[in-house]
XYZ file of N, CA and C in Angstrom:
519
model
N -11.270 28.491 -29.752
C -10.463 27.284 -30.620
C -11.939 25.638 -29.793
N -13.012 24.929 -32.073
C -13.179 25.010 -30.926
C -13.719 22.867 -31.628
N -13.356 22.378 -30.486
C -12.834 20.919 -31.466
C -14.950 20.257 -31.301
N -14.148 19.730 -32.254
C -15.520 19.393 -33.407
C -15.199 17.554 -33.066
N -16.018 16.861 -32.234
C -16.037 14.954 -31.661
C -17.152 15.026 -32.654
N -16.509 13.002 -33.059
C -17.040 12.389 -34.189
C -18.504 12.420 -33.173
N -19.880 11.872 -34.058
C -20.672 11.271 -33.817
C -20.687 9.930 -33.460
N -20.116 9.288 -33.643
C -19.911 8.360 -33.760
C -18.603 7.339 -33.371
N -18.712 6.091 -34.005
C -16.845 6.083 -33.776
C -16.316 5.554 -35.238
N -15.078 6.315 -34.810
C -13.703 6.516 -36.053
C -14.336 4.957 -36.983
N -14.027 4.020 -36.369
C -14.258 1.946 -37.746
C -15.719 1.758 -36.750
N -15.800 1.165 -37.996
C -17.375 0.481 -37.789
C -16.352 -1.282 -37.232
N -17.480 -2.194 -37.035
C -17.030 -2.958 -36.212
C -16.277 -4.260 -36.575
N -16.537 -4.288 -37.799
C -15.369 -4.544 -38.318
C -14.535 -4.455 -38.659
N -13.598 -3.350 -38.666
C -12.383 -2.493 -38.619
C -12.125 -3.060 -36.530
N -13.979 -2.273 -36.239
C -12.888 -2.497 -34.604
C -12.110 -3.909 -34.480
N -13.853 -5.019 -34.483
C -12.792 -6.261 -34.443
C -10.959 -7.106 -34.587
N -11.111 -6.348 -36.345
C -9.626 -6.558 -36.419
C -9.272 -6.150 -35.812
N -9.066 -4.144 -35.241
C -7.866 -4.285 -34.296
C -7.968 -5.572 -33.347
N -8.990 -4.727 -32.054
C -8.629 -6.310 -31.112
C -8.621 -7.764 -31.592
N -8.650 -7.625 -33.075
C -7.361 -9.565 -32.963
C -6.073 -8.967 -32.886
N -5.736 -8.251 -33.816
C -4.470 -7.709 -33.770
C -3.824 -7.443 -32.539
N -4.464 -7.272 -31.472
C -4.440 -6.427 -29.468
C -3.936 -7.731 -29.502
N -4.913 -8.801 -29.873
C -4.775 -10.138 -28.526
C -4.131 -10.865 -29.009
N -3.506 -10.637 -30.584
C -2.346 -11.931 -30.793
C -0.922 -11.012 -30.544
N -0.786 -10.182 -30.941
C 0.244 -9.753 -29.585
C 0.297 -9.577 -28.775
N -0.803 -9.320 -28.240
C -0.300 -9.991 -26.034
C -0.139 -11.318 -25.919
N -1.038 -12.259 -26.596
C -1.660 -14.018 -26.544
C -0.701 -15.014 -27.629
N -0.071 -15.461 -27.200
C 0.185 -16.598 -28.286
C -1.035 -17.956 -28.619
N -0.743 -18.826 -29.144
C -1.983 -19.369 -29.648
C -2.520 -19.551 -28.037
N -1.707 -20.426 -27.413
C -2.518 -20.950 -26.293
C -3.609 -20.469 -25.787
N -2.619 -18.856 -26.181
C -4.377 -18.052 -24.746
C -2.992 -17.677 -23.816
N -2.344 -17.519 -23.778
C -0.625 -17.398 -23.265
C -0.265 -15.958 -23.393
N 0.206 -15.449 -21.941
C 0.681 -14.557 -22.171
C 2.108 -14.080 -22.906
N 2.471 -13.778 -22.997
C 4.310 -14.137 -23.828
C 5.742 -13.948 -22.852
N 6.530 -14.689 -22.339
C 7.271 -14.023 -21.591
C 7.187 -13.046 -21.106
N 8.003 -12.399 -22.164
C 8.924 -11.589 -21.752
C 7.461 -10.022 -21.381
N 6.389 -10.459 -22.268
C 5.391 -9.833 -21.343
C 4.932 -10.412 -19.701
N 5.230 -11.456 -19.912
C 5.175 -11.973 -18.166
C 5.952 -11.293 -17.677
N 7.911 -11.268 -18.375
C 8.581 -10.476 -17.242
C 8.361 -9.057 -16.727
N 7.487 -8.498 -18.375
C 7.503 -7.101 -18.110
C 6.256 -6.848 -16.612
N 5.844 -7.620 -17.095
C 4.415 -7.042 -15.931
C 5.066 -8.036 -14.455
N 4.848 -8.619 -14.531
C 6.295 -8.783 -12.800
C 7.575 -6.856 -12.481
N 7.933 -6.482 -13.406
C 8.786 -5.484 -13.452
C 8.197 -4.574 -12.532
N 7.016 -4.297 -12.947
C 5.673 -3.155 -12.872
C 5.160 -3.884 -11.726
N 5.147 -4.928 -11.166
C 4.387 -5.407 -9.478
C 6.014 -5.069 -8.627
N 6.230 -5.973 -9.281
C 7.499 -5.876 -7.830
C 7.979 -3.686 -8.149
N 8.192 -3.339 -8.668
C 7.556 -1.773 -8.898
C 7.240 -1.122 -7.348
N 6.067 -1.404 -7.742
C 4.894 -1.853 -6.163
C 5.166 -1.758 -4.802
N 5.880 -2.831 -5.005
C 6.193 -3.191 -4.095
C 7.595 -2.681 -2.985
N 8.339 -2.355 -4.087
C 9.488 -1.149 -3.489
C 9.272 -0.029 -2.853
N 8.028 0.748 -3.892
C 7.744 1.889 -3.465
C 7.005 1.060 -2.463
N 6.505 0.907 -2.124
C 5.965 0.340 -0.095
C 6.252 0.062 0.667
N 7.260 0.219 0.483
C 8.597 -0.593 1.448
C 9.180 0.448 2.099
N 9.251 1.538 0.412
C 10.063 3.175 0.551
C 9.336 3.904 1.324
N 8.054 3.504 1.494
C 6.957 4.513 1.878
C 6.719 3.697 3.400
N 7.057 2.933 3.582
C 6.848 2.453 4.847
C 8.169 2.927 5.667
N 9.334 2.783 5.307
C 10.461 3.565 5.903
C 10.650 5.054 5.888
N 9.887 5.990 5.028
C 10.126 6.944 4.889
C 8.528 7.436 6.441
N 7.975 6.764 6.292
C 7.242 6.976 7.620
C 7.425 6.595 9.228
N 8.274 5.507 8.857
C 8.877 5.497 10.182
C 10.140 6.874 10.660
N 10.883 7.256 9.592
C 11.966 8.233 9.754
C 11.239 9.419 9.557
N 10.141 9.789 8.813
C 9.303 11.090 9.165
C 8.640 10.705 11.273
N 8.053 9.869 11.419
C 7.546 9.746 13.116
C 8.899 10.130 14.179
N 9.807 9.850 14.250
C 11.019 9.704 15.287
C 11.339 11.060 15.547
N 11.874 12.103 14.883
C 12.003 13.494 14.844
C 10.320 13.570 15.664
N 9.820 13.628 15.359
C 8.069 14.433 15.483
C 7.519 13.832 17.020
N 7.646 12.354 17.916
C 7.618 11.899 18.863
C 9.101 12.008 19.880
N 9.998 12.267 19.423
C 11.262 13.076 20.071
C 10.202 14.007 20.801
N 10.225 15.183 19.742
C 10.340 16.815 20.178
C 8.621 16.546 20.966
N 7.512 15.721 20.538
C 6.324 16.085 20.934
C 6.571 15.494 22.451
N 6.952 14.360 22.899
C 7.805 13.772 23.856
C 8.369 14.752 25.179
N 9.094 15.350 24.812
C 10.437 15.844 24.662
C 9.928 17.559 25.474
N 9.363 18.195 24.636
C 8.386 18.968 24.647
C 7.317 19.107 26.364
N 6.833 17.188 25.902
C 5.891 17.640 27.067
C 6.302 17.373 28.371
N 7.556 16.391 28.959
C 7.951 15.786 29.448
C 9.069 18.124 30.619
N 9.156 18.645 29.132
C 10.026 20.213 29.236
C 9.019 20.670 30.458
N 8.019 21.056 29.295
C 6.943 21.729 30.076
C 5.778 21.479 30.751
N 6.500 20.621 30.724
C 5.029 19.129 32.147
C 3.554 19.406 31.137
N 3.429 19.115 29.749
C 1.848 18.922 28.458
C 1.608 18.161 29.057
N 0.235 17.384 29.584
C -0.535 15.693 29.307
C -0.518 17.028 27.707
N -1.248 17.936 27.380
C -2.007 18.114 26.074
C -0.999 17.141 25.056
N 0.722 17.461 24.660
C 1.344 17.684 23.962
C 1.887 15.931 23.722
N 2.438 15.612 25.096
C 1.479 14.238 24.940
C 1.444 13.339 24.031
N -0.394 13.932 24.961
C -1.404 13.031 23.910
C -1.700 13.151 21.909
N -0.852 14.193 22.092
C -0.362 14.727 20.073
C 0.906 14.047 20.267
N 2.044 13.518 20.949
C 2.741 12.478 20.276
C 2.145 10.915 20.298
N 1.331 10.817 20.962
C 0.023 10.049 20.840
C -0.467 9.736 19.447
N -1.168 10.294 19.620
C -1.842 10.733 17.926
C -0.898 10.100 17.283
N 0.525 11.114 17.040
C 1.889 10.706 16.502
C 1.719 9.488 15.728
N 1.811 8.911 16.832
C 2.106 7.558 16.637
C 1.065 6.453 16.295
N 0.092 7.003 16.746
C -1.483 5.768 16.199
C -1.528 6.110 14.260
N -0.779 7.788 14.627
C -1.103 8.030 12.995
C -1.217 6.989 12.085
N 0.755 7.379 12.206
C 1.574 6.799 11.242
C 1.857 5.555 11.506
N 1.170 5.005 12.575
C 0.998 3.194 12.612
C 0.348 2.717 11.824
N -0.568 3.556 11.541
C -1.790 2.882 11.252
C -1.242 3.074 9.583
N -0.938 4.001 8.599
C 0.185 4.082 8.265
C -0.090 3.381 7.468
N 1.640 2.430 8.372
C 2.387 1.967 8.355
C 2.069 0.833 8.067
N 0.549 0.120 8.025
C 0.322 -0.923 8.698
C 0.057 -0.847 7.269
N -1.258 -0.271 6.999
C -1.433 -0.575 5.312
C -0.646 -0.753 5.293
N 0.710 0.739 4.239
C 1.683 0.257 3.906
C 1.575 -1.322 3.182
N 2.146 -1.863 4.456
C 2.142 -3.747 4.866
C 1.304 -4.461 4.130
N 0.489 -4.023 4.377
C -0.799 -4.826 3.273
C -0.905 -4.725 2.248
N -1.419 -3.331 1.934
C -0.611 -3.403 0.965
C 0.560 -4.372 -0.462
N 1.400 -3.920 0.741
C 2.929 -5.205 -0.437
C 2.677 -5.945 -0.406
N 1.713 -6.337 1.312
C 1.578 -8.273 0.615
C 0.824 -8.420 -0.566
N -0.401 -7.462 -0.947
C -1.390 -7.821 -1.513
C -0.979 -8.116 -3.208
N 0.532 -7.140 -3.445
C 0.886 -7.556 -4.182
C 2.018 -8.193 -4.094
N 2.147 -8.897 -3.349
C 3.338 -9.540 -3.464
C 2.484 -10.993 -4.073
N 0.900 -11.388 -3.195
C 0.001 -12.282 -3.445
C 0.385 -11.769 -5.495
N -0.530 -10.962 -5.524
C -0.331 -10.816 -7.415
C 0.765 -10.675 -7.666
N 1.477 -10.947 -7.414
C 3.768 -10.776 -7.927
C 3.539 -13.094 -8.229
N 3.391 -13.000 -7.120
C 3.061 -15.016 -6.938
C 2.246 -14.924 -8.020
N 0.858 -14.531 -8.095
C -0.164 -15.555 -9.539
C 0.035 -14.815 -10.333
N 1.296 -13.812 -11.450
C 1.643 -13.765 -11.870
C 2.577 -14.930 -12.274
N 3.069 -14.953 -11.625
C 4.946 -15.464 -12.000
C 4.022 -17.013 -11.546
N 3.416 -17.051 -11.557
C 2.726 -18.971 -11.891
C 2.290 -19.177 -12.294
N 1.440 -17.743 -13.416
C 1.137 -18.812 -14.748
C -0.712 -18.165 -14.416
N -0.910 -17.825 -13.915
C -1.786 -18.155 -13.609
C -3.192 -16.375 -14.417
N -4.835 -16.836 -14.738
C -5.186 -16.234 -14.660
C -5.487 -14.684 -15.160
N -4.738 -14.161 -14.384
C -4.419 -12.408 -14.050
C -4.784 -11.543 -15.553
N -5.304 -11.241 -16.100
C -5.029 -10.285 -17.162
C -3.629 -10.123 -17.248
N -3.558 -9.190 -18.401
C -2.040 -9.119 -19.310
C -2.126 -7.790 -18.107
N -0.824 -7.852 -16.983
C -0.183 -5.931 -17.598
C -1.572 -5.474 -16.236
N -2.597 -6.770 -15.231
C -2.936 -5.698 -14.854
C -2.646 -5.205 -13.235
N -3.186 -4.324 -12.736
C -1.674 -4.203 -11.575
C -2.919 -4.442 -10.420
N -4.147 -4.308 -10.117
C -5.146 -5.268 -8.711
C -4.628 -5.688 -8.596
N -4.420 -6.083 -6.783
C -3.982 -6.993 -6.633
C -5.728 -7.774 -6.012
N -7.175 -6.951 -5.796
C -7.445 -8.418 -5.400
C -8.408 -9.069 -6.055
N -7.407 -9.087 -7.662
C -7.778 -10.258 -8.588
C -7.200 -11.216 -7.452
N -6.009 -11.217 -7.117
C -5.393 -12.681 -6.964
C -5.722 -13.041 -5.173
N -7.097 -11.953 -5.096
C -7.297 -12.945 -3.880
C -9.065 -13.966 -3.848
N -9.068 -14.347 -3.236
C -10.163 -15.228 -3.655
C -10.985 -15.203 -3.664
N -12.775 -15.016 -4.781
C -13.725 -15.326 -5.273
C -14.487 -14.642 -4.441
N -14.771 -13.041 -4.899
C -16.080 -13.181 -3.143
C -15.666 -11.917 -2.211
N -13.520 -12.582 -2.059
C -13.905 -11.840 -0.635
C -13.274 -9.982 -0.969
N -13.783 -9.222 0.471
C -14.000 -8.277 0.127
C -12.939 -7.036 0.807
N -12.489 -6.188 -0.102
C -11.553 -5.283 -0.054
C -11.788 -4.149 1.232
N -10.570 -3.482 2.144
C -10.697 -3.663 3.334
C -9.886 -3.105 3.574
N -10.460 -1.886 3.278
C -8.576 -0.933 3.682
C -8.067 -0.155 5.118
N -8.935 -0.933 6.250
C -7.859 -1.059 6.614
C -7.205 -1.586 7.111
N -5.316 -1.855 8.000
C -5.093 -2.718 8.086
C -5.421 -3.902 8.411
N -5.469 -5.046 8.897
C -5.412 -6.417 9.554
C -4.928 -6.465 10.404
N -5.746 -7.257 12.121
C -4.515 -7.380 12.748
C -3.165 -8.157 12.574
N -3.059 -8.538 11.879
C -1.476 -9.558 11.482
C -0.805 -8.295 10.716
N -1.528 -7.074 10.149
C -0.195 -6.361 9.797
C -0.381 -5.461 10.612
N -0.782 -4.870 12.013
C -0.477 -4.764 13.172
C 0.470 -5.265 13.846
N 0.109 -6.470 14.201
C 0.704 -8.064 15.029
C 2.843 -7.968 14.134
N 2.310 -7.310 12.961
C 3.999 -8.042 12.157
C 5.040 -7.401 13.268
N 6.493 -7.904 12.456
C 7.643 -7.468 13.559
C 8.723 -6.335 12.243
N 7.261 -5.596 11.601
C 7.971 -4.921 11.000
C 6.720 -3.320 10.935
N 5.639 -3.325 12.823
C 4.832 -2.146 12.837
C 5.056 -2.646 14.228
N 4.510 -3.519 14.898
C 4.727 -3.782 16.344
C 5.430 -3.341 16.800
N 6.783 -3.814 16.777
C 8.642 -3.224 17.741
C 9.027 -1.844 17.862
N 7.989 -0.955 16.443
C 8.120 0.109 16.217
C 7.221 1.110 16.645
N 6.182 0.407 16.946
C 5.053 1.182 16.962
C 4.767 1.245 18.577
N 5.068 -0.067 19.398
C 4.486 -0.506 20.456
C 4.867 0.443 21.822
N 6.952 0.266 21.273
C 7.181 0.645 22.196
C 6.980 2.097 23.015
N 6.857 2.846 21.513
C 6.641 4.796 21.637
C 4.909 5.367 21.716
N 4.153 3.814 22.023
C 3.161 3.886 22.198
C 3.198 4.349 24.226
N 3.579 3.071 24.581
C 3.779 2.703 25.915
C 4.594 4.069 26.275
N 5.812 4.326 25.626
C 6.108 5.486 26.664
C 5.643 7.080 26.740
N 4.260 6.869 25.650
C 3.916 7.483 25.961
C 2.903 8.492 26.675
N 2.218 6.683 25.838
C 1.090 6.659 27.317
C 1.426 6.651 28.957
N 3.456 6.243 28.766
C 3.973 6.593 30.518
C 3.838 7.232 30.159
N 4.527 8.660 29.952
C 5.119 9.935 29.855
C 3.451 10.445 30.117
N 2.493 10.072 30.037
C 0.861 10.898 29.995
C 0.534 10.513 31.258
N 0.906 9.359 31.344
C 0.084 9.348 32.821
C 1.177 9.471 34.017
N 2.549 10.229 33.981
C 3.053 10.652 34.814
C 2.932 12.436 35.377
N 2.543 13.285 33.463
C 1.732 14.310 33.558
C 0.893 13.590 34.351
N -0.651 13.254 33.856
C -1.192 13.383 34.551
C -1.431 13.287 36.561
N -0.447 12.391 36.775
C -0.615 11.713 38.323
C 0.392 12.711 39.662
N 1.299 14.027 38.681
C 1.879 13.974 39.402
C 1.832 15.290 39.620
């Protein structure tokens, strides 16, 4: 099967401009604002992402607990400091992952607030960087407020301390 792609645009520039005008008039009213139903749908899309981030955070905690229980228990039972260190590594990896989910959730909540307030966010944009101050740098690692939050530190902190205690006990034993 041979596909023959057209050499140029399917429409001339005048027809393209008419199509653009039709799309813009369907999305925006006379004042250039997004239609209320479109804004509600945009907010629904953003809320779905926030919900997914929350579920992923919960899932990371759900996966971590049996992993940590097994590694710490095995390390104590077999006096293996390396298995205890593996459990510590698991806590660190899941903690960073969970803090990143929280960071993304906060970014999308900020985008939700901007769209709900009717600020200048393009229709149906799901880019949370648009809700950040102009010129702010994109950081893919969780920030300290994310790590210290009530959803991360009280869960992962004690597990880290327990792992370090088990490791120290095995090392000095």
